[in-house]
Amino acid sequence: MRMTMQERRELEVNEVLHGFRVQRRVPLEELQGTLIQMEHETTGLKLIWLDRAEENKTFGIAFKTLPWNDTGVFHILEHSVLCGSDRYPVKEPFVELVKNSLNTFLNAMTFPDKTLYPVASKNNKDFINLMRVYMDAVLHPAIYRNPNIFRQEGWHYAFDEAGTPSYKGVVFNEMKGAMANADELLEDAMCQAMLPDTPYRFNSGGDPKHIPDLTYEDFIHTHRKFYAPSNAYICLDGNLDIDEVLGILQDEYLKDFGRTEPVHFPPKQAPVDGGSRTVTYEIAPDEENEPRMRIAWGGVIGDYDDREKLVAMHVLHSVIAHNNHSPLVKCILDRGLAEDVIVSVMDSVRQPYARIEVRNYAPENTDLIRTLIHDELNRLVKEGLDREELDSALANTEFIMRERDFGSYPSGLIYSFNILESWLYGGKPEANLQVGDIFEKLREKADQGYFEELLRAVYLDNDHRCEVIMEPSRRAGEERRKAEERRLRDEEASWDSAEKETLQRQERELQKWQEETDSEEDLQCLPHLTLADIQDMPEDIPTEVRDMEGTKVLVHDIPTGGILYVTAFFDITDRTEEELSRISFLTEILGKITTRRSTPTDLLNRSRLYCGNIDFSTATFSKNNDGESYKAKLVATFSTLPKNLEAAVALVTEVLSETQLLDEEAVRNLLKQDRGDMQQQMAMAGHSLGLRRLTAMFTGAGVVNECTDGLTYYEWMKRQEENWDWTSFQNLLTEDLHRCVNPNKMMLSITGGTESDVQTLVTEFRNGLPSEEFEGASSEAEGQPAVRPWGARKEGIVIPADISFAIRGGDITKFGAQWNGELSLAARIVSYAYLWNIIRVQGGAYGTGLTAGVSGLTACYSYRDPKGAESLQKYETVGTFLKEFTDADPDLTGFIIGAVSESSRVLTPRLKGNGADSMYLSERTYEDRCTERRRVLNSTPEKLAKYAEPLAKAIAEGGIVLVGGKNQLEAYGELDRVITV
């Protein structure tokens, strides 16, 4: 008989339950729970359960996966085992679960030394279903009987009409995109130099040059060796029935396995001087001639289990290179030698290492930059760190670690990472879960020169180090493509006619398999939920709207663990495109330059002492089915403790009302850095770049977002650099800030806290901001929209990459349809029942989907797509698919459940408050959300069919954005404008 949750008793040490022996019980006061460590006696599988009152239950199974080459075999396995299993013989159980479950997280991840398969759900039945499917996937995958899975997810030869071969595969294309990233290349080079005798020297994701070296036989052998229970680690978190879980693991999976030899790490890397090595990275062939050299120095910090030292390293980095006024950055920027200095810690590996990187400098300055960085590090060690800055960095790091705000990720997932980062290497699984007295010890050691000694040991006198120089190349992409073509020609030349026919037959078999649909019998093998298993209505986040001292205040009374989350909104709806870009840049520099009373260093120290996070940004809010109207806001957000609320508000209001644009060089440096960061981000997230661009064609809010965070903003920054006029720029920015920070156009929001906290917030904000009327400032709370949608275009955006991102769509409201829950459901069906198959499975793209925004914009997109031009053509058939799909009168239950899951994410208190603010500003009530939920729950094929024709017209008559390499854009050809990033 199974124990119910109410009857559950504590498991005792040495107790055996379903073949699992309890080895340890460790109280975790900070997590309000207990860590229970177990081991399966027959197989040796290891298991941790965080027994705590957490509704969102998490399961994850990890395997120690140590690469010995660059073929990416473990990355390909991560994809492949989720393509069917013995018990669940459908082609892609993962996709079926995405469509049909209430999961709050569902994914798989390949790390440099492990592969993790995590799932999470608040619904217990769903949680058990997800666990069953994942266990069968990793232990009994269909890869043994179906080599097409390896060819689809890994690589295969694809032949064109002339019989010319090319490489194709989901992981192959994904890594083509990843390896275009200079950061990825730098990390690879660091590991090769400092950890040459360990698995970390290899690219666990796979290098496209070597992925085609992997054979199906080696792929299968690798699974058999590494995916054994004896090499597995299971992490559980939350208020779950451990008796039921262990019973399923034993009776349904582990009972048929014996103990095998587990995988062992090789000896730790002995200290090695990795010397200096140069790596080329790709930039666009017609990119402007500007300094793009990079240089980085790495040093191994120590071992995974020295948590105090690793935390101290993060604190140390925060002192020496947090912003442009930090000593390591300042010594370079003051001389105008480079755009930025970046520091980082790689601490999720067995031997963590730290890195200093100088970005975007001229090649002739390499030696000088080396000398300056080395001399500044020596000076800091000799003269000591600024104690006020060190204390503030310690305070802020402690706040963030104790806050445990993981955003939209389940806490159980993050705790699984924390556990594995010690447990996997033989350490205690609880080592990284609690803060404990680390900061008390570090504060004591700070008086003894601990941080200066750490700086010296890691970066100056380290015998385990390296230097990497990153050299930009306009020819790197073309050279890489030519090398791939030469290899293919050589391979083709080695085939006789029978071998080539075999490969062509294999491709035909793969295509046939990809086009097949799962039988109803196979689909029924998957565990299913019913509509009765889901919550009827969405969560209602308390929102009280008050008028206090002439200021509108949103109060969200929800538990926050004693932390206050505050947001101030200032209306900028009536600003032009040019003004919006300037305001966006203002949000990037606020708090980083001088005010009337404080230096940037003073501001940084106060922000770290009194706030957890502080941020300035812009945001837009749209009504349902209205692409013309919007609200745009300048937003200031921060988190703090109640005792620090007055000081935090004083800091924020000082930054907003007293910032002075006096330092030309400081502002110019920030402009260069912002543009450089955006340039790199756009190249790696082309789908976001393209969707933002497309949205501007059809919505006013999209134009605002383009001007504040898109290609338009990037081009604006380039123009400022190329036509630098400091006096004009200074005056315009000052005027913009003066107009924005108008108390008459302010709204406040607070999540958590008492009535006294709310009153303090309002009073201090009103007192801290100027009370005089601003010239030209309206007393109206919100202005009228000043920008309009651009209209449909066909645009190409050139980035340095072999792959592409293809986006196409339009405003469905122009064709008689409206956005609501039904349209969202229709978009989900098109995404997973159609686009996934024709773009991802058959086309080889890494990702794809159809989005449906509240404004009525519907858009298809692809991610890391080898044939973006073809995808743009295929999108034209989505309306036809939806019509044929609904005509077949399908059962929509699974799609409805998945749609409800998508709109019911687990949110932290901060995100709940943010979401409630967004709903209010978008004029969407809780009843509106309930109506949308009812529309989803009551959807029928007949109701969804009415969207087929408007969807087809919106796609056909809408806009196009194709982001990719020049060859990708040339394959499409019909573009109105081509822009190079």
PDB file of N, CA and C in Angstrom, residues 161-196:
ATOM      1  N   GLU A 161      19.317  18.161 -56.056  1.00  0.00           N
ATOM      2  CA  GLU A 161      18.797  17.532 -57.279  1.00  0.00           C
ATOM      3  C   GLU A 161      19.904  17.034 -58.200  1.00  0.00           C
ATOM      4  N   ALA A 162      21.073  17.678 -58.094  1.00  0.00           N
ATOM      5  CA  ALA A 162      22.203  17.256 -58.934  1.00  0.00           C
ATOM      6  C   ALA A 162      23.013  16.133 -58.295  1.00  0.00           C
ATOM      7  N   GLY A 163      22.606  15.714 -57.097  1.00  0.00           N
ATOM      8  CA  GLY A 163      23.326  14.650 -56.408  1.00  0.00           C
ATOM      9  C   GLY A 163      24.519  15.126 -55.611  1.00  0.00           C
ATOM     10  N   THR A 164      24.665  16.437 -55.422  1.00  0.00           N
ATOM     11  CA  THR A 164      25.788  16.982 -54.653  1.00  0.00           C
ATOM     12  C   THR A 164      25.489  16.884 -53.167  1.00  0.00           C
ATOM     13  N   PRO A 165      26.416  16.332 -52.384  1.00  0.00           N
ATOM     14  CA  PRO A 165      26.132  16.126 -50.960  1.00  0.00           C
ATOM     15  C   PRO A 165      26.420  17.366 -50.107  1.00  0.00           C
ATOM     16  N   SER A 166      25.729  17.446 -48.983  1.00  0.00           N
ATOM     17  CA  SER A 166      26.008  18.431 -47.939  1.00  0.00           C
ATOM     18  C   SER A 166      25.713  17.767 -46.605  1.00  0.00           C
ATOM     19  N   TYR A 167      26.134  18.406 -45.527  1.00  0.00           N
ATOM     20  CA  TYR A 167      25.842  17.889 -44.194  1.00  0.00           C
ATOM     21  C   TYR A 167      24.553  18.527 -43.683  1.00  0.00           C
ATOM     22  N   LYS A 168      23.774  17.752 -42.976  1.00  0.00           N
ATOM     23  CA  LYS A 168      22.524  18.269 -42.426  1.00  0.00           C
ATOM     24  C   LYS A 168      22.232  17.552 -41.119  1.00  0.00           C
ATOM     25  N   GLY A 169      21.653  18.241 -40.171  1.00  0.00           N
ATOM     26  CA  GLY A 169      21.294  17.656 -38.886  1.00  0.00           C
ATOM     27  C   GLY A 169      20.987  18.761 -37.900  1.00  0.00           C
ATOM     28  N   VAL A 170      20.134  18.491 -36.934  1.00  0.00           N
ATOM     29  CA  VAL A 170      19.701  19.523 -35.999  1.00  0.00           C
ATOM     30  C   VAL A 170      20.864  20.024 -35.149  1.00  0.00           C
ATOM     31  N   VAL A 171      21.614  19.109 -34.534  1.00  0.00           N
ATOM     32  CA  VAL A 171      22.745  19.530 -33.713  1.00  0.00           C
ATOM     33  C   VAL A 171      23.834  20.149 -34.576  1.00  0.00           C
ATOM     34  N   PHE A 172      24.060  19.589 -35.740  1.00  0.00           N
ATOM     35  CA  PHE A 172      25.056  20.151 -36.657  1.00  0.00           C
ATOM     36  C   PHE A 172      24.748  21.622 -36.938  1.00  0.00           C
ATOM     37  N   ASN A 173      23.482  21.928 -37.238  1.00  0.00           N
ATOM     38  CA  ASN A 173      23.110  23.312 -37.530  1.00  0.00           C
ATOM     39  C   ASN A 173      23.117  24.178 -36.281  1.00  0.00           C
ATOM     40  N   GLU A 174      22.691  23.607 -35.158  1.00  0.00           N
ATOM     41  CA  GLU A 174      22.723  24.366 -33.904  1.00  0.00           C
ATOM     42  C   GLU A 174      24.140  24.818 -33.590  1.00  0.00           C
ATOM     43  N   MET A 175      25.096  23.911 -33.729  1.00  0.00           N
ATOM     44  CA  MET A 175      26.472  24.238 -33.370  1.00  0.00           C
ATOM     45  C   MET A 175      27.142  25.125 -34.417  1.00  0.00           C
ATOM     46  N   LYS A 176      26.654  25.098 -35.638  1.00  0.00           N
ATOM     47  CA  LYS A 176      27.153  26.071 -36.612  1.00  0.00           C
ATOM     48  C   LYS A 176      26.845  27.480 -36.136  1.00  0.00           C
ATOM     49  N   GLY A 177      25.659  27.650 -35.574  1.00  0.00           N
ATOM     50  CA  GLY A 177      25.306  28.947 -35.029  1.00  0.00           C
ATOM     51  C   GLY A 177      26.096  29.271 -33.783  1.00  0.00           C
ATOM     52  N   ALA A 178      26.243  28.287 -32.897  1.00  0.00           N
ATOM     53  CA  ALA A 178      26.946  28.521 -31.635  1.00  0.00           C
ATOM     54  C   ALA A 178      28.405  28.864 -31.864  1.00  0.00           C
ATOM     55  N   MET A 179      29.048  28.189 -32.807  1.00  0.00           N
ATOM     56  CA  MET A 179      30.477  28.403 -33.032  1.00  0.00           C
ATOM     57  C   MET A 179      30.772  29.683 -33.802  1.00  0.00           C
ATOM     58  N   ALA A 180      29.716  30.405 -34.195  1.00  0.00           N
ATOM     59  CA  ALA A 180      29.922  31.735 -34.763  1.00  0.00           C
ATOM     60  C   ALA A 180      30.062  32.771 -33.652  1.00  0.00           C
ATOM     61  N   ASN A 181      29.878  32.336 -32.412  1.00  0.00           N
ATOM     62  CA  ASN A 181      29.943  33.224 -31.251  1.00  0.00           C
ATOM     63  C   ASN A 181      31.374  33.296 -30.738  1.00  0.00           C
ATOM     64  N   ALA A 182      31.925  34.505 -30.682  1.00  0.00           N
ATOM     65  CA  ALA A 182      33.304  34.667 -30.207  1.00  0.00           C
ATOM     66  C   ALA A 182      33.463  34.187 -28.767  1.00  0.00           C
ATOM     67  N   ASP A 183      32.441  34.368 -27.941  1.00  0.00           N
ATOM     68  CA  ASP A 183      32.527  33.918 -26.548  1.00  0.00           C
ATOM     69  C   ASP A 183      32.667  32.401 -26.462  1.00  0.00           C
ATOM     70  N   GLU A 184      31.954  31.694 -27.325  1.00  0.00           N
ATOM     71  CA  GLU A 184      32.036  30.227 -27.349  1.00  0.00           C
ATOM     72  C   GLU A 184      33.442  29.787 -27.758  1.00  0.00           C
ATOM     73  N   LEU A 185      33.995  30.440 -28.746  1.00  0.00           N
ATOM     74  CA  LEU A 185      35.350  30.107 -29.203  1.00  0.00           C
ATOM     75  C   LEU A 185      36.382  30.411 -28.126  1.00  0.00           C
ATOM     76  N   LEU A 186      36.185  31.507 -27.404  1.00  0.00           N
ATOM     77  CA  LEU A 186      37.118  31.868 -26.345  1.00  0.00           C
ATOM     78  C   LEU A 186      37.090  30.834 -25.220  1.00  0.00           C
ATOM     79  N   GLU A 187      35.897  30.423 -24.827  1.00  0.00           N
ATOM     80  CA  GLU A 187      35.794  29.431 -23.752  1.00  0.00           C
ATOM     81  C   GLU A 187      36.456  28.120 -24.160  1.00  0.00           C
ATOM     82  N   ASP A 188      36.233  27.701 -25.409  1.00  0.00           N
ATOM     83  CA  ASP A 188      36.878  26.477 -25.894  1.00  0.00           C
ATOM     84  C   ASP A 188      38.392  26.595 -25.819  1.00  0.00           C
ATOM     85  N   ALA A 189      38.917  27.735 -26.271  1.00  0.00           N
ATOM     86  CA  ALA A 189      40.366  27.927 -26.281  1.00  0.00           C
ATOM     87  C   ALA A 189      40.926  27.935 -24.862  1.00  0.00           C
ATOM     88  N   MET A 190      40.223  28.551 -23.928  1.00  0.00           N
ATOM     89  CA  MET A 190      40.663  28.577 -22.527  1.00  0.00           C
ATOM     90  C   MET A 190      40.775  27.154 -21.971  1.00  0.00           C
ATOM     91  N   CYS A 191      39.750  26.364 -22.208  1.00  0.00           N
ATOM     92  CA  CYS A 191      39.751  24.990 -21.675  1.00  0.00           C
ATOM     93  C   CYS A 191      40.835  24.143 -22.319  1.00  0.00           C
ATOM     94  N   GLN A 192      41.043  24.315 -23.606  1.00  0.00           N
ATOM     95  CA  GLN A 192      42.096  23.562 -24.289  1.00  0.00           C
ATOM     96  C   GLN A 192      43.468  23.915 -23.728  1.00  0.00           C
ATOM     97  N   ALA A 193      43.645  25.192 -23.378  1.00  0.00           N
ATOM     98  CA  ALA A 193      44.951  25.637 -22.903  1.00  0.00           C
ATOM     99  C   ALA A 193      45.204  25.240 -21.453  1.00  0.00           C
ATOM    100  N   MET A 194      44.191  25.383 -20.582  1.00  0.00           N
ATOM    101  CA  MET A 194      44.404  25.176 -19.150  1.00  0.00           C
ATOM    102  C   MET A 194      44.056  23.775 -18.669  1.00  0.00           C
ATOM    103  N   LEU A 195      43.222  23.057 -19.438  1.00  0.00           N
ATOM    104  CA  LEU A 195      42.781  21.724 -19.012  1.00  0.00           C
ATOM    105  C   LEU A 195      43.016  20.712 -20.128  1.00  0.00           C
ATOM    106  N   PRO A 196      44.237  20.648 -20.661  1.00  0.00           N
ATOM    107  CA  PRO A 196      44.492  19.847 -21.868  1.00  0.00           C
ATOM    108  C   PRO A 196      44.425  18.348 -21.667  1.00  0.00           C
TER     109      PRO A 196
END
